[in-house]
């Protein structure tokens, strides 16, 4: 969807003449009351469910949407009942206007000149897309991690445009440690000589070394200590030590290198910087004297919060801060703390108790939708 | 101290013709029973206490030894009573033979060809130094973190040559997550174009970018989440957001960049690789069918273990594994779990309860020494 009207940004800059790529599943009902918006996190996209077609039109192996275990016919977010919309945020690298696209000012790729975008800006862009789709009120906004921040932001920024906010494995802002990990990843990228101050496109290079290291760091924080121990432990790659500082010795090294290599082949370095900054900047309490309760006072929808016991990136304590602020506002909130071993990544997995909570939540929403209809 | 006889290494290689730099405090008593060996961790050295002299002979500001708050006259490890020895391990970059020194084979700096050294190799080198100093039995071997691994290794490798093993904030081996952090740091260094496969000396370059990122990663793991939050939180560097992906926004970013810059000015990249590998490789249980108790069955000395509640790098659970293995062997072990907020770094700080435990421990050892004398 192309938007000719500029998008004013929180930074004071604006995004001119942008395109949002989106994907829908299921059918919008007659009174347009069954739409669910799914917000993506760092390295995901509008492609939330189903398969993409290959050149010959048949489903492409491995092309499942990033939340395909949750979204589809008969799944917890049942596309037989809901009209599900996935949208790629501006600044990302999966189709919507981003740093690799030409700037309308110069005709050259934006690169480092792409304006800094925030969670609030993304939500504004998403709201405009809903306008175009003729959806005044969303049945729910759903997201995990950074996607959960967008769902929360919706509840404060457009309180009358959603009936449910479902925020999974998220936080009301990043901790110093969260910012620290983001900053190290950014430094790995920006100090890669192939980064060229963010204008690597015109140099015909890619800062792959930096992206690899950034992804490796990220990956460690997505997994719990226990999950990593259970999956890799001290398992050796070749059965015996080689006594080398340069070669892979342990399985965990091999796994991380593979993850880093794969990521560096498809992810844009400027997008990595933009999205980690959006994470850093999100802090709704800051504009309300540090009070999250004051920030959430504007909200009107019902809330479902979910966290995972072994998530040390966005720990249950961070979700409980949100729950407390909602309760302080006498808002309708349900909170599930799922005992799952997988760390932050758990929000992408199909743990039975986790999906059970979401299925019950969407069953309730479906009944409301039927009632509204 | 120069050693002409080669040091056989665990890898099968050997270190020819090496020098160990060491520092002593206090006086060796007549029956040579009051010697305490202090083992260093990743980025420390033989310089454990006191000040170094500047060009004019006066104490150099900021030159305190890395454990100066613990070691000195009247301090918990009292140099009026003990003869304290700090030794720089081979492969390090603070004076003992390391990768920046010429290889006797080629006359060129070792660089990446410096042999891989392990905790066991370091302990062997330390034992030879004790031979030269005429010290048959140490009153104690003391170390924190990687230094604690050396202290543990002493108890197994030379059970009759120490009366006490004091291991602080350490672990019986690295977890998958520990190895993962080491590996990311190593990749940041080895993929820096200025690394030149470890032979950067001959290219007149230094892989500073990689070292900076490595140090930033390390630093995050040395601090507890809470300590970082208390010290930095979301404090902004310039009072307001600049909306920049490249500039510093938060105090924590500024702090980490400063730590990285400082480190990259004085630390050797090959040493970083060698020492993190020594950490990865340490695993005494591995040679005993995975049984730490079997590995420690050889030990004869008394043990003091100390851990810190907020240390998530080497958590209390890891120290408790060691305590259990010692108890299984009916060895004399005392264990203190200190409720300190500072994370892994706590072992270098002068928390009153922590130093109280060490003071009591060394008071007891001093009484034994007097008795022996």
Coordinates of C-alpha atoms in Angstrom, one line a residue, chain A:
Chain A
X1 CA 0.0 0.0 0.0
X2 CA 1.5 3.3 -1.1
X3 CA 1.0 6.4 1.0
X4 CA 1.7 9.8 -0.6
X5 CA 1.0 11.9 2.5
X6 CA 4.2 12.2 4.7
X7 CA 4.3 10.4 8.0
X8 CA 5.4 12.8 10.8
X9 CA 7.9 11.1 13.1
X10 CA 8.6 11.4 16.8
X11 CA 12.1 12.8 16.0
X12 CA 10.6 15.8 14.2
X13 CA 11.6 14.5 10.8
X14 CA 9.0 12.9 8.4
X15 CA 8.8 10.0 6.1
X16 CA 7.7 11.1 2.7
X17 CA 6.1 9.0 0.1
X18 CA 6.3 5.5 1.7
X19 CA 5.0 2.0 1.0
X20 CA 3.8 -0.5 3.5
X21 CA 3.9 -4.2 2.6
X22 CA 1.2 -6.2 4.4
X23 CA -0.4 -9.7 4.3
X24 CA -3.9 -10.8 5.3
X25 CA -5.4 -14.1 6.3
X26 CA -9.0 -14.9 6.6
X27 CA -11.9 -12.7 5.6
X28 CA -13.1 -9.4 7.1
X29 CA -16.6 -9.8 8.3
X30 CA -19.5 -7.6 7.3
X31 CA -19.3 -5.2 10.2
X32 CA -15.5 -5.2 10.0
X33 CA -15.2 -6.3 13.7
X34 CA -13.0 -9.3 13.4
X35 CA -9.6 -7.8 12.4
X36 CA -6.5 -8.7 14.3
X37 CA -3.3 -6.8 13.7
X38 CA 0.0 -8.7 14.3
X39 CA 3.0 -6.6 15.0
X40 CA 6.5 -8.0 14.3
X41 CA 9.7 -7.8 16.3
X42 CA 13.3 -7.2 15.2
X43 CA 13.9 -9.6 12.3
X44 CA 10.4 -10.6 11.3
X45 CA 8.0 -9.2 8.8
X46 CA 4.4 -8.9 7.5
X47 CA 4.6 -12.6 6.6
X48 CA 3.1 -14.0 9.7
X49 CA 1.5 -17.2 8.5
X50 CA 1.1 -19.6 5.6
X51 CA 3.6 -20.4 2.9
X52 CA 5.0 -18.2 0.1
X53 CA 4.8 -19.4 -3.5
X54 CA 7.9 -20.4 -5.4
X55 CA 8.6 -19.5 -9.0
X56 CA 6.4 -22.4 -10.2
X57 CA 3.5 -21.3 -8.0
X58 CA 3.8 -24.2 -5.5
X59 CA 4.5 -23.5 -1.8
X60 CA 8.2 -22.8 -1.2
X61 CA 9.8 -25.1 1.4
X62 CA 10.7 -23.4 4.6
X63 CA 8.7 -20.3 3.7
X64 CA 6.2 -20.6 6.6
X65 CA 5.3 -17.3 8.2
X66 CA 7.2 -16.5 11.5
X67 CA 4.1 -17.1 13.6
X68 CA 2.6 -19.9 11.5
X69 CA 2.3 -22.2 14.5
X70 CA -0.2 -19.7 16.0
X71 CA -2.0 -18.3 13.0
X72 CA -4.1 -20.2 10.5
X73 CA -7.3 -22.2 10.1
X74 CA -8.1 -23.9 13.4
X75 CA -5.0 -22.6 15.1
X76 CA -5.2 -20.4 18.3
X77 CA -5.6 -17.3 16.2
X78 CA -8.1 -18.9 13.9
X79 CA -8.2 -17.4 10.4
X80 CA -11.6 -19.1 9.9
X81 CA -12.9 -16.6 12.4
X82 CA -10.5 -13.6 12.3
X83 CA -9.1 -11.3 9.6
X84 CA -5.4 -11.3 10.4
X85 CA -3.2 -8.5 9.2
X86 CA 0.6 -8.7 9.2
X87 CA 2.4 -5.4 8.3
X88 CA 6.1 -4.8 7.7
X89 CA 7.2 -1.7 9.6
X90 CA 8.9 1.2 7.8
X91 CA 12.7 1.0 8.3
X92 CA 12.6 -2.7 8.1
X93 CA 14.1 -4.7 5.2
X94 CA 11.3 -6.9 4.1
X95 CA 9.5 -4.7 1.5
X96 CA 8.2 -1.6 3.3
X97 CA 10.1 1.6 2.7
X98 CA 13.5 1.3 4.4
X99 CA 17.1 2.4 4.3
X100 CA 17.8 0.4 1.1
X101 CA 15.2 2.3 -0.9
X102 CA 15.8 5.5 -2.7
X103 CA 15.3 8.7 -0.8
X104 CA 12.8 11.0 -2.6
X105 CA 15.2 13.9 -2.0
X106 CA 18.3 12.4 -3.6
X107 CA 17.1 9.4 -5.6
X108 CA 19.9 7.5 -3.9
X109 CA 19.4 4.8 -1.2
X110 CA 18.6 6.4 2.1
X111 CA 21.3 4.4 3.9
X112 CA 22.2 6.1 7.2
X113 CA 20.0 9.0 6.2
X114 CA 16.8 7.0 6.7
X115 CA 14.9 8.9 9.5
X116 CA 15.0 7.3 12.9
X117 CA 11.6 5.6 13.5
X118 CA 10.0 4.7 16.8
X119 CA 7.4 2.4 18.1
X120 CA 5.0 5.4 18.1
X121 CA 5.8 6.1 14.4
X122 CA 5.1 2.5 13.5
X123 CA 1.8 2.4 15.2
X124 CA 0.8 5.6 13.4
X125 CA 1.8 4.0 10.1
X126 CA -0.2 0.9 11.0
X127 CA -3.2 3.0 12.0
X128 CA -3.1 4.7 8.6
X129 CA -3.1 1.3 6.9
X130 CA -6.2 0.3 9.0
X131 CA -7.8 3.5 7.7
X132 CA -7.2 2.5 4.2
X133 CA -8.5 -1.0 4.9
X134 CA -11.6 0.5 6.3
X135 CA -11.0 -0.9 9.8
X136 CA -12.0 1.6 12.5
X137 CA -11.7 -0.7 15.4
X138 CA -9.4 -3.8 15.7
X139 CA -10.7 -6.8 17.6
X140 CA -7.1 -7.1 18.9
X141 CA -3.5 -6.0 18.4
X142 CA -1.1 -8.8 19.1
X143 CA 2.7 -8.8 19.4
X144 CA 5.6 -10.4 21.1
X145 CA 8.8 -8.7 22.3
X146 CA 9.1 -5.4 20.3
X147 CA 5.8 -6.4 18.8
X148 CA 4.3 -6.4 22.3
X149 CA 5.6 -2.8 22.7
X150 CA 3.6 -1.9 19.6
X151 CA 0.5 -3.5 21.0
X152 CA 0.9 -1.6 24.2
X153 CA 1.5 1.6 22.3
X154 CA -1.8 1.1 20.3
X155 CA -3.7 0.9 23.6
X156 CA -2.4 4.3 24.7
X157 CA -2.2 6.1 21.3
X158 CA -5.5 4.9 19.8
X159 CA -7.5 3.7 22.8
X160 CA -10.7 3.6 20.9
X161 CA -9.4 1.6 18.0
X162 CA -8.7 -1.7 19.6
X163 CA -10.8 -3.9 22.0
X164 CA -7.9 -6.2 23.1
X165 CA -4.2 -5.7 23.5
X166 CA -2.2 -8.9 23.7
X167 CA 1.4 -8.3 24.6
X168 CA 3.7 -11.3 24.9
X169 CA 7.3 -11.4 26.4
X170 CA 7.6 -7.7 26.4
X171 CA 8.7 -4.9 28.7
X172 CA 7.6 -1.3 29.4
X173 CA 11.0 -0.1 28.4
X174 CA 14.5 -1.6 27.9
X175 CA 16.8 -2.0 31.0
X176 CA 20.3 -0.7 31.0
X177 CA 21.5 -4.3 30.2
X178 CA 19.1 -4.5 27.3
X179 CA 20.4 -1.3 25.8
X180 CA 24.0 -2.4 26.5
X181 CA 23.5 -5.6 24.4
X182 CA 21.9 -3.5 21.6
X183 CA 24.8 -1.0 21.7
X184 CA 27.4 -3.7 21.4
X185 CA 25.6 -5.2 18.4
X186 CA 25.4 -1.7 16.8
X187 CA 29.1 -1.1 17.4
X188 CA 30.0 -4.4 15.8
X189 CA 28.1 -3.2 12.7
X190 CA 29.1 0.5 12.6
X191 CA 32.8 -0.2 13.2
X192 CA 32.9 -2.8 10.4
X193 CA 35.0 -1.1 7.6
X194 CA 32.4 -2.3 5.1
X195 CA 29.7 -0.2 6.8
X196 CA 30.9 3.1 5.3
X197 CA 28.9 5.2 7.7
X198 CA 25.7 3.4 6.6
X199 CA 26.2 4.1 2.9
X200 CA 27.6 0.7 2.1
X201 CA 25.1 0.3 -0.8
X202 CA 26.9 2.8 -2.9
X203 CA 30.3 1.2 -2.1
X204 CA 29.0 -2.2 -3.2
X205 CA 29.8 -3.7 0.1
X206 CA 27.8 -5.3 3.0
X207 CA 29.0 -5.1 6.7
X208 CA 28.6 -8.8 7.0
X209 CA 31.2 -9.2 9.7
X210 CA 29.4 -6.8 12.0
X211 CA 26.0 -8.3 11.3
X212 CA 27.3 -11.7 12.1
X213 CA 28.6 -10.6 15.5
X214 CA 25.4 -8.6 16.2
X215 CA 23.3 -11.7 15.5
X216 CA 25.4 -13.9 17.6
X217 CA 25.0 -11.6 20.6
X218 CA 21.3 -11.3 20.0
X219 CA 20.9 -15.0 19.8
X220 CA 22.6 -15.6 23.1
X221 CA 20.0 -13.3 24.7
X222 CA 17.1 -15.0 23.0
X223 CA 17.9 -18.4 24.6
X224 CA 17.8 -19.2 28.3
X225 CA 21.0 -20.4 29.9
X226 CA 19.3 -23.7 30.7
X227 CA 18.0 -24.2 27.1
X228 CA 21.5 -23.5 25.7
X229 CA 23.0 -26.0 28.2
X230 CA 20.4 -28.6 27.4
X231 CA 20.8 -28.2 23.7
X232 CA 24.6 -27.8 23.4
X233 CA 26.2 -28.1 26.8
X234 CA 30.0 -28.6 26.3
X235 CA 29.4 -30.9 23.3
X236 CA 32.4 -30.9 21.0
X237 CA 32.1 -30.4 17.2
X238 CA 34.6 -33.0 16.3
X239 CA 34.5 -35.3 19.3
X240 CA 38.0 -34.2 20.6
X241 CA 39.7 -30.9 21.3
X242 CA 41.9 -29.4 18.6
X243 CA 43.5 -26.8 20.8
X244 CA 42.8 -23.9 18.4
X245 CA 41.8 -20.4 19.1
X246 CA 40.5 -19.9 15.6
X247 CA 38.6 -23.1 14.7
X248 CA 35.3 -24.2 16.1
X249 CA 35.7 -26.6 19.1
X250 CA 32.2 -26.6 20.7
X251 CA 28.8 -27.2 19.1
X252 CA 27.5 -24.0 20.5
X253 CA 30.2 -22.1 18.5
X254 CA 29.2 -23.8 15.3
X255 CA 25.6 -23.0 16.0
X256 CA 26.2 -19.3 16.6
X257 CA 28.5 -18.9 13.6
X258 CA 25.8 -20.6 11.5
X259 CA 23.1 -18.3 12.8
X260 CA 25.3 -15.2 12.3
X261 CA 26.2 -16.3 8.7
X262 CA 22.6 -16.9 7.7
X263 CA 21.4 -13.6 9.2
X264 CA 24.1 -11.6 7.5
X265 CA 23.0 -12.9 4.1
X266 CA 19.4 -11.5 4.4
X267 CA 19.3 -8.7 7.0
X268 CA 20.0 -5.1 6.3
X269 CA 22.6 -3.4 8.6
X270 CA 20.8 0.0 8.7
X271 CA 17.6 -1.8 9.6
X272 CA 19.4 -3.5 12.5
X273 CA 20.4 -0.1 13.8
X274 CA 17.0 1.5 13.3
X275 CA 15.1 -1.3 15.0
X276 CA 17.4 -1.7 18.0
X277 CA 17.1 2.1 18.5
X278 CA 13.3 1.8 18.3
X279 CA 13.6 -0.7 21.1
X280 CA 15.9 1.6 23.1
X281 CA 13.6 4.6 22.7
X282 CA 10.3 2.9 23.7
X283 CA 9.5 4.2 27.2
X284 CA 5.8 5.4 27.5
X285 CA 6.3 6.3 31.2
X286 CA 9.0 8.8 30.4
X287 CA 6.5 11.3 29.1
X288 CA 4.4 10.9 32.3
X289 CA 7.0 11.7 34.9
X290 CA 8.2 8.1 34.9
X291 CA 4.8 6.7 35.8
X292 CA 3.7 3.8 33.7
X293 CA 0.3 3.9 35.3
X294 CA -0.1 7.5 34.2
X295 CA 0.9 6.5 30.7
X296 CA -1.6 3.7 30.6
X297 CA -4.4 5.8 32.1
X298 CA -5.5 6.6 28.5
X299 CA -6.1 2.9 27.7
X300 CA -9.6 1.5 27.3
X301 CA -9.1 -2.0 25.9
X302 CA -8.8 -5.3 27.7
X303 CA -5.3 -6.7 28.1
X304 CA -3.7 -10.1 28.0
X305 CA -0.1 -10.2 29.2
X306 CA 2.1 -13.3 28.9
X307 CA 5.7 -13.8 30.0
X308 CA 8.0 -16.8 30.2
X309 CA 9.9 -17.8 33.4
X310 CA 13.2 -18.3 31.7
X311 CA 13.1 -15.2 29.6
X312 CA 16.1 -13.1 30.9
X313 CA 15.8 -10.6 28.1
X314 CA 12.3 -9.5 29.0
X315 CA 11.8 -11.2 32.3
X316 CA 8.4 -11.9 33.9
X317 CA 9.2 -9.0 36.3
X318 CA 9.0 -6.6 33.4
X319 CA 5.5 -7.9 32.4
X320 CA 4.4 -7.6 36.0
X321 CA 5.3 -3.9 36.0
X322 CA 2.9 -3.5 33.1
X323 CA 0.2 -5.6 34.9
X324 CA 0.5 -3.5 38.0
X325 CA 0.2 -0.3 36.1
X326 CA -2.9 -1.7 34.4
X327 CA -4.4 -2.8 37.7
X328 CA -3.7 0.6 39.2
X329 CA -5.9 2.0 36.4
X330 CA -8.6 -0.6 37.2
X331 CA -8.2 -1.9 33.6
X332 CA -9.3 -5.4 32.6
X333 CA -6.1 -7.4 32.6
X334 CA -5.3 -11.1 32.5
X335 CA -1.7 -12.3 33.0
X336 CA -0.1 -15.6 32.4
X337 CA 3.4 -16.5 33.4
X338 CA 4.3 -19.6 31.5
X339 CA 6.9 -22.0 33.0
X340 CA 8.8 -22.6 29.7
X341 CA 12.4 -23.5 29.4
X342 CA 13.2 -21.7 26.1
X343 CA 14.0 -18.1 27.2
X344 CA 12.8 -15.2 25.2
X345 CA 12.4 -17.3 22.1
X346 CA 9.5 -19.1 23.8
X347 CA 7.1 -16.5 22.4
X348 CA 7.7 -18.0 18.9
X349 CA 7.4 -21.6 19.9
X350 CA 4.2 -23.7 20.3
X351 CA 4.4 -24.5 24.0
X352 CA 1.0 -26.1 24.8
X353 CA 0.3 -24.0 27.9
X354 CA 1.2 -20.8 26.1
X355 CA -0.9 -21.5 23.1
X356 CA -3.6 -22.7 25.4
X357 CA -3.8 -19.2 26.9
X358 CA -3.8 -17.6 23.5
X359 CA -6.5 -19.9 22.2
X360 CA -8.8 -19.2 25.2
X361 CA -8.1 -15.5 24.7
X362 CA -9.0 -15.5 21.1
X363 CA -12.1 -17.8 21.7
X364 CA -13.4 -15.1 24.1
X365 CA -12.7 -12.4 21.5
X366 CA -14.4 -14.4 18.8
X367 CA -17.5 -14.6 21.0
X368 CA -17.5 -10.8 21.5
X369 CA -17.1 -10.4 17.7
X370 CA -20.1 -12.7 17.1
X371 CA -22.0 -10.6 19.7
X372 CA -21.0 -7.4 18.0
X373 CA -22.0 -8.9 14.6

